[in-house]
XYZ file of C-alpha atoms in Angstrom:
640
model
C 121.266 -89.024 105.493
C 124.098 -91.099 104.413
C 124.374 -94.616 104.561
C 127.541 -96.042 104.488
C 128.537 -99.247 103.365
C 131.805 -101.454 105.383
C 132.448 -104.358 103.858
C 134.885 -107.245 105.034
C 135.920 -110.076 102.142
C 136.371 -113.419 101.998
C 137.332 -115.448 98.792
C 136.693 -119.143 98.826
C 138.131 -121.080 95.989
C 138.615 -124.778 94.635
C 141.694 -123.807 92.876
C 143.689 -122.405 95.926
C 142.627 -118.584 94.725
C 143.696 -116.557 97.213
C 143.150 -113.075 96.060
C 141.022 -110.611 97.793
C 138.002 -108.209 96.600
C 139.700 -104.468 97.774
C 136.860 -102.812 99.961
C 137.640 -99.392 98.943
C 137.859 -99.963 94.918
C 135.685 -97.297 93.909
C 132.968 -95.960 96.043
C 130.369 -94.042 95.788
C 127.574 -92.666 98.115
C 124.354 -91.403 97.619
C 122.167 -89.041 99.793
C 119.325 -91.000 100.830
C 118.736 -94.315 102.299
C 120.595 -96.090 100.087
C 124.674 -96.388 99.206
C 126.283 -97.780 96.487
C 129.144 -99.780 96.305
C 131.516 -99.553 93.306
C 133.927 -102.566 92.627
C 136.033 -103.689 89.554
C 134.482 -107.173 88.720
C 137.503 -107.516 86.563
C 139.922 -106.784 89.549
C 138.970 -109.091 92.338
C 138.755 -111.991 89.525
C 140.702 -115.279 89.483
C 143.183 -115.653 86.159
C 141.194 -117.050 83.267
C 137.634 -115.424 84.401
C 135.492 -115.193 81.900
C 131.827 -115.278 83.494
C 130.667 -114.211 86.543
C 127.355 -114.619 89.001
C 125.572 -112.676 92.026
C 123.886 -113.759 94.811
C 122.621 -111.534 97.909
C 120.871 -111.082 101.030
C 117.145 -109.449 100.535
C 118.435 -106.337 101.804
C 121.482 -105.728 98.869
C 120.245 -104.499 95.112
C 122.826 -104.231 92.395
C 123.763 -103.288 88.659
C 126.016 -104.005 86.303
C 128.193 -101.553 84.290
C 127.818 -101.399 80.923
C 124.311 -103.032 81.343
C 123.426 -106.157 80.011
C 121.544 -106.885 76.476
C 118.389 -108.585 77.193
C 119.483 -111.606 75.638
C 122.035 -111.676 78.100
C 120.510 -111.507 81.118
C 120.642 -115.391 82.451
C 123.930 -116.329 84.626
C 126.397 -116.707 83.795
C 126.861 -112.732 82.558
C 130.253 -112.292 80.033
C 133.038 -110.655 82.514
C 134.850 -107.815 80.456
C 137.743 -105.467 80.761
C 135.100 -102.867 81.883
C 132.741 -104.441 83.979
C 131.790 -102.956 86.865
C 129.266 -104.266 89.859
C 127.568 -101.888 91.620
C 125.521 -102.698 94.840
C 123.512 -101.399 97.274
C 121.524 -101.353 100.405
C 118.065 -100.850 100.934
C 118.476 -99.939 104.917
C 120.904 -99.548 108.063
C 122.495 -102.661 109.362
C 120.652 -104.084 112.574
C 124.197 -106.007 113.457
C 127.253 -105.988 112.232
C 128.035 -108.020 109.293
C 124.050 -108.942 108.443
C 124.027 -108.782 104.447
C 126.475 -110.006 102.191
C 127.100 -110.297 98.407
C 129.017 -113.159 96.697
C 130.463 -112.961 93.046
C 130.981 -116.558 91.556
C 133.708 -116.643 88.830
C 133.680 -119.019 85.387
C 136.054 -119.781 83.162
C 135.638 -120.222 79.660
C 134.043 -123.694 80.158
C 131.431 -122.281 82.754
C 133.406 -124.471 85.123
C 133.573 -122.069 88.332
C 136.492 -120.721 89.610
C 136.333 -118.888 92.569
C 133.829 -117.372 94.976
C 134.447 -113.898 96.659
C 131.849 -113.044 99.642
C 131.364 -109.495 100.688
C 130.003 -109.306 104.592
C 128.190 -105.807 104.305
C 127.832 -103.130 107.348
C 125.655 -100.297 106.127
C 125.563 -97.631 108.750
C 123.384 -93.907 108.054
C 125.192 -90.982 109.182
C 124.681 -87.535 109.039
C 126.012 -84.261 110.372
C 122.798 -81.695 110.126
C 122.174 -78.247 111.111
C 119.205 -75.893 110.113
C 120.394 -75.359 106.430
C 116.831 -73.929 105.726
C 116.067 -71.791 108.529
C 112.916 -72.234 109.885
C 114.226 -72.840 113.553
C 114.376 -76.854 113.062
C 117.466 -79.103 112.624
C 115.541 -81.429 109.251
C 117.160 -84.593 108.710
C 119.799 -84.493 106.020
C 119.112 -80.853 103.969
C 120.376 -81.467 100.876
C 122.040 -77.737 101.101
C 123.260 -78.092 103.955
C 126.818 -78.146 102.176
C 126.552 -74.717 101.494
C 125.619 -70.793 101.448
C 123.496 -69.362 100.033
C 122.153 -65.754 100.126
C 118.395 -64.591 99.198
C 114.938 -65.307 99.873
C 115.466 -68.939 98.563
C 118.811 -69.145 100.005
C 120.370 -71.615 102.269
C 122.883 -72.064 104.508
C 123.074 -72.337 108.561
C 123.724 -69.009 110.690
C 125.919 -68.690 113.580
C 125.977 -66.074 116.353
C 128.805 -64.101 117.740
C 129.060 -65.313 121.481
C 129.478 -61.399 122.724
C 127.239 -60.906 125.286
C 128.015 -62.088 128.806
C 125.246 -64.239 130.710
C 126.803 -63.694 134.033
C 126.904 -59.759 134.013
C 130.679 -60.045 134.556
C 133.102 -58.358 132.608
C 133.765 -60.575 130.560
C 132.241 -61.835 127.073
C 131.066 -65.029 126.989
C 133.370 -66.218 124.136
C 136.150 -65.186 126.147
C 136.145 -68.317 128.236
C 136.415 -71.492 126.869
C 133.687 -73.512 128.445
C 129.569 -73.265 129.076
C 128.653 -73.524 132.725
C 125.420 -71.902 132.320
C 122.895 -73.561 129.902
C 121.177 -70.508 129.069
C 124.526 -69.941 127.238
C 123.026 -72.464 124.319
C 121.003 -69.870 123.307
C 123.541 -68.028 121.855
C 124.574 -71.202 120.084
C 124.326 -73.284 117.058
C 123.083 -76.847 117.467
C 124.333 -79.275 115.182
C 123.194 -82.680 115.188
C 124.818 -85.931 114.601
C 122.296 -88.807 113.449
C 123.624 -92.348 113.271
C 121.645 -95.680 112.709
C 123.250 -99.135 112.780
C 124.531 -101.505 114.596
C 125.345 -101.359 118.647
C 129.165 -100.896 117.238
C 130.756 -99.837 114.273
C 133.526 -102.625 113.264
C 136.788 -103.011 114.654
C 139.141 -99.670 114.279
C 136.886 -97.954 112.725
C 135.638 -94.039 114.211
C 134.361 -91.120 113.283
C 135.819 -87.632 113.830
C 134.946 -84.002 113.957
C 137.051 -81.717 112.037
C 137.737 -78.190 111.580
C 140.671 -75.964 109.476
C 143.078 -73.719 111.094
C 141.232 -70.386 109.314
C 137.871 -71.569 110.787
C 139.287 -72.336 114.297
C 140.051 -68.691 114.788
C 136.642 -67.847 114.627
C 134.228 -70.347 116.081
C 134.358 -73.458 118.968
C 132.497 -76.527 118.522
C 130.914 -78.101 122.055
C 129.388 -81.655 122.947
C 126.506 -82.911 124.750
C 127.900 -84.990 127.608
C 124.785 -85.808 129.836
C 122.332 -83.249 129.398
C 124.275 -81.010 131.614
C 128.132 -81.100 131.052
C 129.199 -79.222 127.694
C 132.728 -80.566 127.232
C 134.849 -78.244 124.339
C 135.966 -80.382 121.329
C 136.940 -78.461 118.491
C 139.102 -75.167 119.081
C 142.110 -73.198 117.873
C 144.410 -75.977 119.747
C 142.266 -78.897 118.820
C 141.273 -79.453 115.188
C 139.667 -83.205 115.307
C 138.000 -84.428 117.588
C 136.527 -88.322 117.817
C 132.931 -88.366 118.345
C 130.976 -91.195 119.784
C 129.128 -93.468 117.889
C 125.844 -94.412 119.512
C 123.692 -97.961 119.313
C 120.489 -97.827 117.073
C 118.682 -95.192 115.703
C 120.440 -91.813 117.552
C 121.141 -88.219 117.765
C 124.294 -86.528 119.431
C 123.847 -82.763 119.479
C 126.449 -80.613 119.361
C 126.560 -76.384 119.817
C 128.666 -74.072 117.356
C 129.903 -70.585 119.267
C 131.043 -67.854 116.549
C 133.545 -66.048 117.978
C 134.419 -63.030 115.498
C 132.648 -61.057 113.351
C 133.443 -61.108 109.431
C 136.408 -59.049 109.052
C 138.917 -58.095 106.020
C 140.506 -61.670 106.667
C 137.321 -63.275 107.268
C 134.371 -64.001 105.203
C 131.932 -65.240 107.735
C 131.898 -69.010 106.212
C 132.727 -71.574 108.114
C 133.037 -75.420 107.268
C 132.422 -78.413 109.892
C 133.439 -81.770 108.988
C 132.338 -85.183 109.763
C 134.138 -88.072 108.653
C 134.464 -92.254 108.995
C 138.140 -93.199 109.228
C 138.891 -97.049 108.341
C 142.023 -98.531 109.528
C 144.133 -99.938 107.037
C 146.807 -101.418 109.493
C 149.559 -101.030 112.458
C 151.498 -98.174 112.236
C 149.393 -96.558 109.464
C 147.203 -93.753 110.336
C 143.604 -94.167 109.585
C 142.171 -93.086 106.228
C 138.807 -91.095 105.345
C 136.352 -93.155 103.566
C 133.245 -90.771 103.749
C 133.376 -87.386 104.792
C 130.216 -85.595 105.199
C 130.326 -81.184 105.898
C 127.858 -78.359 106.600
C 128.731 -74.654 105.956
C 127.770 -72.021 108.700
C 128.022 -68.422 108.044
C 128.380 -65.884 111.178
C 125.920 -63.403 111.733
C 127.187 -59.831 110.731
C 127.443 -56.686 112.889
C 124.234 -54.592 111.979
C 123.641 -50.853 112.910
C 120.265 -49.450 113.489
C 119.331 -46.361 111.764
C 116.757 -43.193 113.308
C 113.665 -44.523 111.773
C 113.760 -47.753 114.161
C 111.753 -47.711 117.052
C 113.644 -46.539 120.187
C 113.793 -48.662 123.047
C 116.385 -46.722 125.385
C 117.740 -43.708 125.870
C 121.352 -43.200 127.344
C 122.700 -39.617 128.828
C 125.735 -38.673 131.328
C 124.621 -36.724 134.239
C 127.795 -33.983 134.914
C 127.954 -30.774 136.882
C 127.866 -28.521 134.139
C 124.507 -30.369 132.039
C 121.556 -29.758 134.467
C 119.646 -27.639 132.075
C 120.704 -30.215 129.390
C 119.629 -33.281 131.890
C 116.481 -31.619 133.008
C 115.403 -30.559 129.116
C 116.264 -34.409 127.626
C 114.655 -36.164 130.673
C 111.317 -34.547 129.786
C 111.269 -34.526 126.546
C 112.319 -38.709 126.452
C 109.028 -38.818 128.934
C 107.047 -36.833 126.494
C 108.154 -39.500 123.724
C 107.387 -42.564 125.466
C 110.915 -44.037 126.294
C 113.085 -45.287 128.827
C 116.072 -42.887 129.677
C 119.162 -44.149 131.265
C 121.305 -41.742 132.905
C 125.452 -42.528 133.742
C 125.997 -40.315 136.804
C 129.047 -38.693 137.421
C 130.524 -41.223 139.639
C 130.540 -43.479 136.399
C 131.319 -40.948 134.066
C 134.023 -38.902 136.375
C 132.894 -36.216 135.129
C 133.798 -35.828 131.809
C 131.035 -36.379 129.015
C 132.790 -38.923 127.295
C 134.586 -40.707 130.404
C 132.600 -43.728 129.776
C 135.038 -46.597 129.818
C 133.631 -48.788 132.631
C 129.930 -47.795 131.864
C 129.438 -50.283 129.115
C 130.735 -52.991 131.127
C 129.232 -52.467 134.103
C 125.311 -51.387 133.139
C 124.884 -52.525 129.873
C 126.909 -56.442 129.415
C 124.701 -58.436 130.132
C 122.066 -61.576 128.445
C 121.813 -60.445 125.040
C 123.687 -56.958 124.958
C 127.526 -57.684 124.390
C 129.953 -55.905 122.307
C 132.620 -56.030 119.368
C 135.986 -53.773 119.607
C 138.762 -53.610 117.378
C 142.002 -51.670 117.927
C 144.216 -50.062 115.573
C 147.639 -48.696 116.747
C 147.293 -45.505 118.985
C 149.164 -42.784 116.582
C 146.370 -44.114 114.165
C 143.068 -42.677 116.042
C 141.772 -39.706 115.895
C 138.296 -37.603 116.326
C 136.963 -39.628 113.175
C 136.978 -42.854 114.953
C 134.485 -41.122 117.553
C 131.068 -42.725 117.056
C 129.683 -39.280 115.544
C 131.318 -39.976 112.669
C 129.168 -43.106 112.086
C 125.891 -43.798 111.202
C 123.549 -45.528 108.504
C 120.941 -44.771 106.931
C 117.083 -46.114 106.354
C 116.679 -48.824 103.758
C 116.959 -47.546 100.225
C 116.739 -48.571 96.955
C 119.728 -47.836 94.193
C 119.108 -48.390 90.051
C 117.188 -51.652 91.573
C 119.579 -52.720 94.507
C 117.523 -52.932 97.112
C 119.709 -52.577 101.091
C 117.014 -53.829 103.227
C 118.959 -52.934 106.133
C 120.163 -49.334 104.896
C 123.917 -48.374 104.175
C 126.440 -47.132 106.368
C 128.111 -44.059 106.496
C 131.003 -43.209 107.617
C 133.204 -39.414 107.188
C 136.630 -39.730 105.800
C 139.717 -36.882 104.477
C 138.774 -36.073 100.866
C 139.917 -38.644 98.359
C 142.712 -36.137 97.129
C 144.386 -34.844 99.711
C 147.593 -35.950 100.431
C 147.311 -35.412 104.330
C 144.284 -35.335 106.632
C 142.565 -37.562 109.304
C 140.644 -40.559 107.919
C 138.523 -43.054 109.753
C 140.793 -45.745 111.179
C 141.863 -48.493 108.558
C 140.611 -51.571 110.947
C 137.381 -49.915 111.332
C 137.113 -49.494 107.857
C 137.816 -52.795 106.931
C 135.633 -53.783 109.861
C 132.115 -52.085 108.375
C 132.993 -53.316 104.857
C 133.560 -56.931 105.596
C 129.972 -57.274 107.254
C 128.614 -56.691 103.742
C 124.811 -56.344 104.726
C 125.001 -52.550 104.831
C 127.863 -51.570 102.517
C 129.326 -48.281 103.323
C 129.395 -45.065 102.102
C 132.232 -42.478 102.501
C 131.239 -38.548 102.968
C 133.958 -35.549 102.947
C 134.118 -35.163 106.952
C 137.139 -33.670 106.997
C 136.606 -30.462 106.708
C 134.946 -29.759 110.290
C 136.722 -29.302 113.757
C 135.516 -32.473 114.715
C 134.967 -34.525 111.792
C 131.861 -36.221 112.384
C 129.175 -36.826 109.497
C 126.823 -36.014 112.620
C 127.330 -32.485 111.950
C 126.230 -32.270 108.406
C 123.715 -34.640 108.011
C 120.977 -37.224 109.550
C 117.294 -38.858 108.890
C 113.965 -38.289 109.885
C 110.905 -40.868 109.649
C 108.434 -39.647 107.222
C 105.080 -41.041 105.970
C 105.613 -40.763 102.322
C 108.531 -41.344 99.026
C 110.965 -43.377 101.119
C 109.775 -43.121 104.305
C 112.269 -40.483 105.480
C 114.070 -37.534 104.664
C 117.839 -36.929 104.566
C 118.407 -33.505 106.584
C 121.427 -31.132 105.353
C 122.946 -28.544 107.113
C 122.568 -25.509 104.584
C 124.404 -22.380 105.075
C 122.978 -21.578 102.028
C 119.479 -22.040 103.579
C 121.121 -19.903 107.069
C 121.730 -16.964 104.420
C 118.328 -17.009 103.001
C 116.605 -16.895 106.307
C 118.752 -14.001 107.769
C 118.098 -11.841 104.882
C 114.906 -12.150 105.122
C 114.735 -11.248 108.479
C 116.404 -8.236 107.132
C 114.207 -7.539 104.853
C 110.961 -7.366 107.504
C 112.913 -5.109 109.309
C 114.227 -7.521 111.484
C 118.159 -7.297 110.821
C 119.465 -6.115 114.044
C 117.196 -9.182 116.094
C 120.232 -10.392 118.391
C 121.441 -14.101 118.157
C 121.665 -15.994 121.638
C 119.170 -14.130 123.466
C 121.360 -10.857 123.438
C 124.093 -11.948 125.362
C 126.685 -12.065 122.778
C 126.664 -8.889 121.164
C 125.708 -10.265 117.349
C 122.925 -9.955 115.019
C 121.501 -10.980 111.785
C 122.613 -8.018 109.700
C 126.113 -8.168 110.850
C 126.573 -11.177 110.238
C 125.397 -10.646 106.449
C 127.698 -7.840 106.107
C 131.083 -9.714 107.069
C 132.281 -10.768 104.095
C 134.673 -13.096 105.613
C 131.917 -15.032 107.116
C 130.187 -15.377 103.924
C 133.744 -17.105 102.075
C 133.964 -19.364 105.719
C 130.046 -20.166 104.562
C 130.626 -20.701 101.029
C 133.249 -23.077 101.756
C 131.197 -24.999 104.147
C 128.525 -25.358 101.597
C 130.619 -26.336 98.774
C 132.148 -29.242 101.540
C 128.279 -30.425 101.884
C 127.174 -29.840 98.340
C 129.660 -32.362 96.971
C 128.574 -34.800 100.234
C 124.761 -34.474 98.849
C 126.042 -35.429 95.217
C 127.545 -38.638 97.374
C 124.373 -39.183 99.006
C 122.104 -38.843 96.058
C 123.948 -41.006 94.020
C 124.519 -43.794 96.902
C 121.289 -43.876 98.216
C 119.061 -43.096 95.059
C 117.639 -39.637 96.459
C 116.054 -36.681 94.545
C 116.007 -33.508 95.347
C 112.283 -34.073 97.044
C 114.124 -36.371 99.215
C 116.139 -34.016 101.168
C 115.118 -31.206 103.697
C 117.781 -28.139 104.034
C 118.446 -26.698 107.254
C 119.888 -23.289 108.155
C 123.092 -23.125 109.875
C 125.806 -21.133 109.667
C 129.280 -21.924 110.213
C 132.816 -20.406 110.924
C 136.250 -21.539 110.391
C 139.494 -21.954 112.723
C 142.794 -22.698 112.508
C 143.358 -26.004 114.117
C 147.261 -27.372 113.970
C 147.668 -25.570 110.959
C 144.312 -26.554 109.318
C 141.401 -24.349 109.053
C 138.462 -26.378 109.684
C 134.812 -25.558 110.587
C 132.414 -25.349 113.326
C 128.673 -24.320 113.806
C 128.566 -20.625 114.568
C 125.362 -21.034 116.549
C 123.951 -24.419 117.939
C 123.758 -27.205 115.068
C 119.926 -27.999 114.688
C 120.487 -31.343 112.579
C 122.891 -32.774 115.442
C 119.077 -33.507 116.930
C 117.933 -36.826 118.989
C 115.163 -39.160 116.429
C 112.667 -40.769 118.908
C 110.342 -41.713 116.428
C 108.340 -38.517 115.257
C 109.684 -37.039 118.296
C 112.711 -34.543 117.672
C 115.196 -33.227 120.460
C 116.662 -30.560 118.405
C 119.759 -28.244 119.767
C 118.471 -24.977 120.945
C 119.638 -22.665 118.269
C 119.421 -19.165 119.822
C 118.806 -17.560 116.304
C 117.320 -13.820 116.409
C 113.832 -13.688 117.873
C 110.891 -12.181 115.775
C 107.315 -11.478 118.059
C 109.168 -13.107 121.150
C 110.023 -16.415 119.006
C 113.488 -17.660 117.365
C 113.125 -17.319 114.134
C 115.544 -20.238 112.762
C 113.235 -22.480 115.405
C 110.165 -21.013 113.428
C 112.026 -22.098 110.211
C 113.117 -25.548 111.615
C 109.456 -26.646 112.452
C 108.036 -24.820 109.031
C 110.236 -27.579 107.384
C 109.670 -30.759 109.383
C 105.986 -30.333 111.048
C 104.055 -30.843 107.924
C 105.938 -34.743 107.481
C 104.158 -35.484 111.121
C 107.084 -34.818 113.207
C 107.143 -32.763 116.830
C 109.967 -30.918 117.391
C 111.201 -29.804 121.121
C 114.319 -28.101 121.126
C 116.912 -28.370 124.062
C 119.870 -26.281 125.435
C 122.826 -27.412 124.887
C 124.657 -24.181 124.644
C 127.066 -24.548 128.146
C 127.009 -27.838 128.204
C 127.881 -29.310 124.770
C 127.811 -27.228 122.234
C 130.849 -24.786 123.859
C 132.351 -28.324 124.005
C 131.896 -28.526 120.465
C 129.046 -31.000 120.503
C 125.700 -30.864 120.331
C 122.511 -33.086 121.635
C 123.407 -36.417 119.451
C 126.345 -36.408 120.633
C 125.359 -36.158 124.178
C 123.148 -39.048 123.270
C 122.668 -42.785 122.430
C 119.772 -45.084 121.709
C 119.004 -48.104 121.662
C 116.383 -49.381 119.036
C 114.662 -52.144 118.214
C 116.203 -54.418 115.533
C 115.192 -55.037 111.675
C 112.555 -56.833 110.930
C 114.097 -58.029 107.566
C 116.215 -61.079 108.005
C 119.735 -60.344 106.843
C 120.288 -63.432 105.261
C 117.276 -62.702 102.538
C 119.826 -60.128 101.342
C 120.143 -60.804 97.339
C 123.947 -60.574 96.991
C-alpha cells in the first residue's frame, strides 16, 4: 500500500518573506503505511537563515539529514548547505488538509525569520493483483512489480479470452465488451485500494495507463455497478481516469489477454496507476506517484498421449464404416466419450472440417488460437500430424514438466524442401513452456512426425516409451518368418499377390528401406539427445516402407498399414491393422507388435484402416483427435 503525501504551503513572515516551500522538492515513498516527504530545508529558507525549528500534528514524524550530534539536539538545530527534512505520516488522512508541519527560520541572532506551514493530505493507494498466486488479490505484494518464474516465483497470470461463452462463432475477445458475467471468469481482477479523504484535492486524479506494445494484447475493464463492465483501457485508449472513492475502498477492475506470446511478444504485460497533480492552466498534469503490476499471459500448452483422455473425436464418411464401427468399440472398451462429425458436417471428405470446430466444440472453456501465414507458404507439414509433444522429461538436469514439442521440418541442409510454416514456428517457440524440437520429416509423402514416431504410458524409467518405426526391425521379423518356413505367408490377407520372401528378395525394396531407416536413425539421435533417452527407453516397431516419386522428389510411404500411427487411450492402444503374413491363423507383425508392448501393461486392439485411410495415405491417428485432461504441474513453477 502506498500512502501518498499532498501538501499545500503557506509561508508567514514578519519580514514580508514571501517565498514558498516547493511541494514536489524531492520525494520519496515508501511501501507501507507510511510516506516520506523529502524537502531542501536550505531551499524554502528566508536570506540570512541560519537555524531552523519543527513543529507537527501527532500524526507527522520526521528526520533530519545529516543527523544531528547529540549535543545538538535542542532547537534551534544549525541550518546547512545540506540539510535536508524528511517527514512522514503515520496514517491516511480522514479530511483533507488534517496534519501539517511548520519549519520556523533564525537568523544568526536566533531572532526568527520566517515560518513556512505545510497542510498535509496523505492518501494510501494501491493497484494489486494476485502477485503470489494462491487465488487471492493480498493487499500490496511487494512483487507485484514483477515476474518471476519458479516454485518461489511471482508475478500475476492472465488468460487468453478464446473461448466463446455464448456458443456463437465468435471468440470472446473478439468483441469489445462483457455482457455476460460468467465472462469474468476468464478474467484477471485487479484491484484498486484507496483510503483518505471523501475527495482528493482540487485538480488532482488518478489514471490508468497502458503502452502501445501491451495494448495489442490485453483490455482492461471497470466495475460500474456490479453489473455494467464499461471498457477503459484498449488499443484506441491508453489512459484512462479512474474514480477515486470516499474512505477506506476497493474498485475492481478485470484484465482480458488477448494473444498468446508470439515472436513479437513476450507474454509480459505492465499496468500502470498513477496520481497526476496539476501544476496550472494550460499545463498538462504531471505524475507524482506512479504505482505498476506486471501480468504475464498464459501460454498455449499441448497435451501429450500419457494424459488422461477425456474425448474422442472421429468423422463419420461413406467409405469408413468398418473404420467407424472398429474405433466406436474399441473407445467403449477404453472408457471414453467418442464424438463423431457426420458427413453432413464433414461433406464428406475426412478432413472437411472447417465449420466443425466452430459449431460443436466453441463453447465455455474450449476456444481456439489460429495464425496464418501466406497461402504459397503451407503445405502438408503444417497438417496437425506433423505436431506433437512429448511426456515430461528430464535433460543433463533440465527438468520440462510439461514435455517438449515436436515438430517435423526439411533437413537442416537442403537447399529446397517443405518446412513447417515460419509463423507456426515462431508460434510454438515463443510459448517457451515446452520448447521445441525439430525431427527430419521430410523425407515421407506426407511429412508428418506421426509416421515415424509416438509415446506410450509405461509404469517404469520415465514413465513411457518412445515408439520408432524400424524397417530394420520389419526385416528381422520377415526373415524369420522365412526361416520357420513361413516365407511365402501372404501380406493383406492374400488379396494382393505379395509375400514375405519376395519382399526380402527385391533388392530395390531393401535400398527404399535402408534409406528410410537411415532418415529415422538420425531422428532417434535427435530424440535421445533432446529428451535424455537411452536405448532402454525406446521400443522398435516393424514397418516397412517404399518410395515414390512425388513432383520430382522421391519420398516415402508405409508399404503396409503403419502400426505406430496408433490412437493412446491410456493403456488402451487402437493400432492400424497391419495385414502382415499370418502364421497358425494369426498376423504375425500383430504377434510381434503385442510381444513388444503387452509386458509394459498396455492392451492393444488393432483397427482397419486399410480402405478408408491408409489408401488415403493416413492411418488411425490421423483419423483421430483427443481431448485430454490438462497438466497437473502449474506452468508458471517452470525454472527458466
Amino acid at each position: 500500500m502506498r500512502l501518498w503525501l499532498v501538501c499545500t504551503c503557506l509561508c508567514l513572515s514578519s519580514l514580508e518573506y514571501k517565498q514558498k516551500m516547493h511541494p514536489q522538492t524531492g520525494i520519496v515513498l515508501t511501501t507501507g503505511y507510511r510516506l516520506s516527504f523529502v524537502c531542501s530545508v536550505l531551499r524554502s529558507a528566508p536570506p540570512c537563515s541560519k537555524f531552523f525549528s519543527v513543529k507537527h500534528t501527532a500524526d507527522v514524524q520526521y528526520s533530519i539529514n545529516p543527523p544531528r550530534s547529540e549535543a545538538d539536539h535542542l532547537s534551534p538545530i544549525p541550518l546547512n548547505d545540506d540539510t535536508v527534512l524528511l517527514f512522514s505520516m503515520k496514517k491516511a488522512s480522514e479530511e483533507e488538509n488534517d496534519n501539517k508541519l511548520s519549519v520556523r527560520y533564525y537568523g544568526t541572532d536566533k531572532k526568527m525569520l520566517g515560518t513556512a506551514v505545510l497542510h498535509l493530505t496523505a492518501v494510501e493507494i494501491s493497484l494489486d493483483v494476485d502477485a503470489d498466486r494462491d487465488g487471492i488479490v493480498e493487499k500490496n505484494n511487494p512483487n507485484k512489480g514483477c515476474w518471476k518464474w519458479g516454485p518461489d516465483g511471482h508475478g500475476a497470470i492472465i488468460l487468453v479470452n478464446c473461448d466463446s461463452e455464448r456458443r456463437w462463432r465468435k471468440l470472446d475477445h473478439e468483441q469489445d465488451f462483457i455482457d455476460r458475467e460468467s465472462d469474468l471468469k476468464d478474467m484477471t481482477t485487479m484491484v484498486l485500494r484507496t483510503k483518505g479523504p471523501a475527495k482528493l484535492p482540487e485538480g488532482y486524479k488518478l489514471t490508468m495507463h497502458i503502452s502501445q506494445g501491451d495494448a495489442e494484447s490485453i483490455r482492461v475493464y471497470t466495475s460500474a455497478d456490479g453489473h455494467r463492465y464499461p471498457l477503459i483501457l484498449q488499443s484506441a485508449c491508453l489512459s484512462a481516469e479512474v474514480l477515486y472513492r470516499r474512505g477506506f475502498a476497493e474498485n475492481k477492475f478485470y484484465v482480458e489477454g488477448i494473444r498468446f506470446p508470439d515472436k513479437d511478444f513476450d507474454g509480459l504485460v505492465t499496468i500502470n496507476l498513477s496520481l497526476l497533480e496539476p501544476i496550472g492552466p494550460g499545463i498538462p498534469e504531471t505524475p507524482i506517484f506512479t504505482d505498476k503490476v506486471v501480468l504475464r499471459i498464459a501460454p498455449w500448452i499441448m497435451t501429450p498421449n500419457t494424459l488422461t483422455p477425456k474425448e474422442v473425436f472421429v468423422c463419420s464418411t461413406t467409405d469408413n464404416y468398418t473404420f467407424l464401427k472398429e474405433i466406436r468399440s474399441f473407445v467403449a472398451k477404453s472408457g471414453h466419450n467418442l464424438k463423431i462429425c457426420h458427413e453432413y458436417m464433414n461433406r464428406g471428405d475426412h478432413r472437411g472440417l472447417v465449420d466443425f470446430p466452430y459449431e460443436k466444440l466453441l463453447g465455455p472453456d474450449f476456444g481456439y488460437v489460429t495464425k496464418k501465414a501466406q497461402k504459397e507458404d503451407v503445405n502438408s507439414l503444417d497438417s496437425f500430424g506433423n505436431l506433437e509433444v512429448s511426456p515430461p522429461v528430464t535433460v543433463n538436469g533440465k527438468k520440462y514438466p510439461l514435455g517438449r514439442i515436436i515438430i517435423g521440418v526439411a533437413f537442416p541442409t537442403a537447399a529446397q524442401g517443405r518446412n513447417m510454416t515460419q509463423v507456426i514456428q515462431d508460434f510454438l517457440w515463443a510459448q517457451k513452456v515446452q520448447e521445441p524440437i525439430a525431427l527430419f520429416s521430410d523425407w515421407l509423402c506426407i511429412g508428418h512426425v506421426d509416421e515415424f514416431m509416438t509415446f506410450v504410458p509405461a509404469p517404469d524409467k520415465n514413465g513411457f516409451r518412445l515408439l520408432l518405426a524400424s524397417p530394420d526391425a520389419g526385416y528381422k521379423l520377415f526373415k524369420s518368418l522365412s526361416k520357420q518356413g513361413h516365407g511365402n505367408a501372404t501380406l493383406f490377407d492374400g488379396s494382393i499377390n505379395t509375400h514375405s520372401q519376395l519382399y526380402l528378395s527385391q533388392k530395390g525394396l531393401q535400398d527404399h528401406n535402408n534409406y528410410v531407416q537411415s532418415c529415422i536413425d538420425w531422428n532417434r539421435d535427435v530424440l535421445k539427445r533432446e529428451l535424455g533417452l537411452d536405448e532402454g527407453d525406446i521400443i522398435d516397431l516393424p514397418i516397412l516402407f517404399k518410395l515414390v516419386k512425388e513432383d520430382e522428389e522421391v519420398r516415402a510411404l508405409a508399404y503396409y498399414p503403419d502400426v505406430v500411427n496408433m490412437l493412446v487411450l491410456g493403456k488402451n492402444l487402437g493400432i492400424p491393422k497391419p495385414f502382415g503374413p499370418k502364421v497358425n491363423g494369426r498376423c504375425a507383425i500383430e504377434a510381434e507388435v503385442c510381444s513388444l508392448l503387452e509386458p509394459l501393461g498396455l492392451s492393444c486392439t488393432f483397427i482397419d484402416n486399410f480402405a478408408s485411410y491408409h489408401q488415403l495415405l493416413g492411418e488411425v491417428h490421423c483419423g483421430s483427435n483427443v481431448r485430454r485432461e490438462p497438466f497437473d504441474f502449474k506452468w508458471w513453477n517452470m525454472e527458466m
